[in-house]
Amino acid sequence: MVPPSDVIKAIAGAWVLINNTILDANGTYRDPSTFGTGANPAGLLMYTPGGYMSASIEATEPAWRPTNISWPTRDNDSVLDSDWASVGRHTLSYAGNYSVRAWNATHGNITHGPLLYAYLPNMVGTRQERNYTLLEGGNMLYVNAINTKDGSVGALYWRKADQKNISEIVVS
Ligand SMILES: *[C@@H]1O[C@H](CO)[C@@H](O)[C@H](O)[C@H]1NC(C)=O
Ligand SMILES: *[C@@H]1O[C@H](CO)[C@@H](O)[C@H](O)[C@H]1NC(C)=O
Ligand SMILES: *[C@@H]1O[C@H](CO)[C@@H](O)[C@H](O)[C@H]1NC(C)=O
Ligand SMILES: *[C@@H]1O[C@H](CO)[C@@H](O)[C@H](O)[C@H]1NC(C)=O
Ligand SMILES: *[C@@H]1O[C@H](CO)[C@@H](O)[C@H](O)[C@H]1NC(C)=O
Ligand SMILES: *[C@@H]1O[C@H](CO)[C@@H](O)[C@H](O)[C@H]1NC(C)=O
Ligand SMILES: *[C@H]1O[C@H](CO)[C@@H](O)[C@H](O)[C@H]1NC(C)=O
């Protein structure tokens, strides 16, 4: 039994996405360059010590991310719906509660949710259960999740991004 405070201390913080791969149910590697958040996604995953999380991942392929859309949208933006669709199809973000069930100091289940916010409407209120492994003395987080629709497994590596030296953070 790992003390809960040790688990939260290891998980809490900001994590930067390093790598994202998908294996089909038959174990075949699926080329990520044609769908979802693409071959070189940018992402940030945050866990607070108080039980909340957020995950934001975007594709970086310029062809999927037209820069001519703006926020807030304008009344005449209907001409840009296909541009918005492209951005929407290649972005993922959600936030909500999280909980952890640690099996030991490095392995466990982490549940994202119930989600309080999700860019995808039908994700609000859901729970996303994942397995996690802490690697490299806690500096790398490996998360894998089964897509219940097709049995594929998404595997993501995240590097801890918190600044070790707090004096480097400028407060003004
Ligand atoms: C593995 O599964 C995927 C998705 O169902 C399919 O496209 C692919 O052809 C399969 N590969 C093999 C070697 O069976
Ligand atoms: C916005 O930019 C994209 C990509 O550069 C382009 O394909 C699209 O036609 C542009 N949309 C409008 C309405 O100009
Ligand atoms: C869209 O509306 C904005 C401001 O509401 C205006 O500046 C722009 O010229 C309009 N674009 C088109 C293509 O009508
Ligand atoms: C989310 O977590 C907070 C803090 O632990 C808790 O008060 C709240 O009931 C949780 N919400 C849900 C929907 O579980
Ligand atoms: C932690 O649990 C995982 C999964 O059960 C196991 O593979 C791993 O060897 C365990 N690690 C330690 C240090 O016990
Ligand atoms: C998560 O871990 C459990 C227990 O070790 C295992 O049965 C399950 O297949 C794992 N899930 C994934 C997606 O690897
Ligand atoms: C979480 O852990 C339980 C118990 O080991 C396991 O049955 C379940 O498959 C795990 N969740 C995932 C997403 O693998």
Coordinates of C-alpha atoms and ligand atoms in Angstrom, one line a residue, residues 50-52 96-98 113-114 116 127, ligand 4:
G50 CA -6.6 19.0 -4.8
G51 CA -8.1 16.5 -7.2
Y52 CA -8.6 18.3 -10.5
G96 CA -12.5 17.7 -14.4
N97 CA -12.0 15.6 -11.3
Y98 CA -9.5 12.8 -11.3
G113 CA -13.5 12.5 -14.6
P114 CA -16.2 13.0 -14.1
L116 CA -16.7 19.0 -15.9
R127 CA -14.9 9.1 -16.8
Ligands
LIG4 C1 -14.9 16.7 -7.7 O1 -14.0 16.8 -6.6 C2 -14.3 17.7 -5.6 C3 -13.2 17.9 -4.7 O2 -12.7 16.6 -4.2 C4 -15.6 17.2 -4.9 O3 -16.0 18.1 -3.9 C5 -16.7 17.0 -5.9 O4 -17.8 16.4 -5.3 C6 -16.2 16.2 -7.1 N1 -17.2 16.2 -8.1 C7 -17.7 15.1 -8.7 C8 -18.7 15.3 -9.7 O5 -17.3 14.0 -8.3

